[in-house]
């Protein structure tokens, strides 16, 4: 599953990294980028915003 799903589901960074098969530090860097890109303050908000963008782009 994509990272936004994991964020909106509330998984800890360690769980997200393990599920994606990546290093924790790399995962945290990607999470920080997502937060910055969508202007989020929480994992749920980042995941929801990224999901909404993906759904909007798919419907275009």
Short mmCIF file of C-alpha atoms in Angstrom, two decimals:
data_model
loop_
_atom_site.label_atom_id
_atom_site.label_comp_id
_atom_site.label_asym_id
_atom_site.label_seq_id
_atom_site.Cartn_x
_atom_site.Cartn_y
_atom_site.Cartn_z
CA UNK A 1 0.00 0.00 0.00
CA UNK A 2 1.22 3.53 -0.68
CA UNK A 3 2.67 5.67 2.06
CA UNK A 4 -0.33 8.08 2.29
CA UNK A 5 -2.52 5.15 3.31
CA UNK A 6 -0.08 4.21 6.06
CA UNK A 7 0.06 7.80 7.29
CA UNK A 8 -3.71 8.28 7.36
CA UNK A 9 -4.09 4.92 9.12
CA UNK A 10 -1.87 6.24 11.92
CA UNK A 11 0.98 3.76 11.61
CA UNK A 12 4.23 4.68 13.32
CA UNK A 13 7.23 5.51 11.13
CA UNK A 14 8.87 2.19 12.03
CA UNK A 15 5.85 0.22 10.82
CA UNK A 16 5.62 2.23 7.59
CA UNK A 17 9.32 1.66 6.88
CA UNK A 18 9.04 -2.07 7.50
CA UNK A 19 5.91 -2.43 5.34
CA UNK A 20 7.53 -0.49 2.50
CA UNK A 21 10.84 -2.34 2.85
CA UNK A 22 12.89 0.79 3.35
CA UNK A 23 15.24 2.15 6.01
CA UNK A 24 13.61 4.11 8.84
CA UNK A 25 15.67 7.21 8.09
CA UNK A 26 14.69 7.13 4.40
CA UNK A 27 11.06 6.64 5.33
CA UNK A 28 11.15 9.62 7.70
CA UNK A 29 12.69 11.76 4.97
CA UNK A 30 9.85 10.83 2.62
CA UNK A 31 7.27 11.52 5.32
CA UNK A 32 8.79 14.96 5.94
CA UNK A 33 8.59 15.69 2.20
CA UNK A 34 4.93 14.68 2.12
CA UNK A 35 4.18 16.90 5.13
CA UNK A 36 5.88 19.83 3.38
CA UNK A 37 4.20 19.18 0.03
CA UNK A 38 0.67 19.16 1.44
CA UNK A 39 1.21 21.57 4.34
CA UNK A 40 0.22 18.95 6.92
CA UNK A 41 0.71 19.02 10.66
CA UNK A 42 -0.09 15.35 11.34
CA UNK A 43 0.26 11.99 9.66
CA UNK A 44 -3.50 11.67 9.27
CA UNK A 45 -3.75 15.10 7.64
CA UNK A 46 -0.82 14.33 5.31
CA UNK A 47 -2.26 10.99 4.30
CA UNK A 48 -5.73 12.40 3.73
CA UNK A 49 -4.43 15.34 1.68
CA UNK A 50 -2.21 13.12 -0.45
CA UNK A 51 -5.13 10.72 -0.99
CA UNK A 52 -7.43 13.56 -2.02
CA UNK A 53 -4.85 14.79 -4.52
CA UNK A 54 -4.49 11.29 -5.98
CA UNK A 55 -8.25 10.84 -6.26
CA UNK A 56 -8.60 14.27 -7.89
CA UNK A 57 -5.83 13.53 -10.36
CA UNK A 58 -7.33 10.15 -11.27
CA UNK A 59 -10.70 11.74 -11.95
CA UNK A 60 -9.30 14.41 -14.25
#
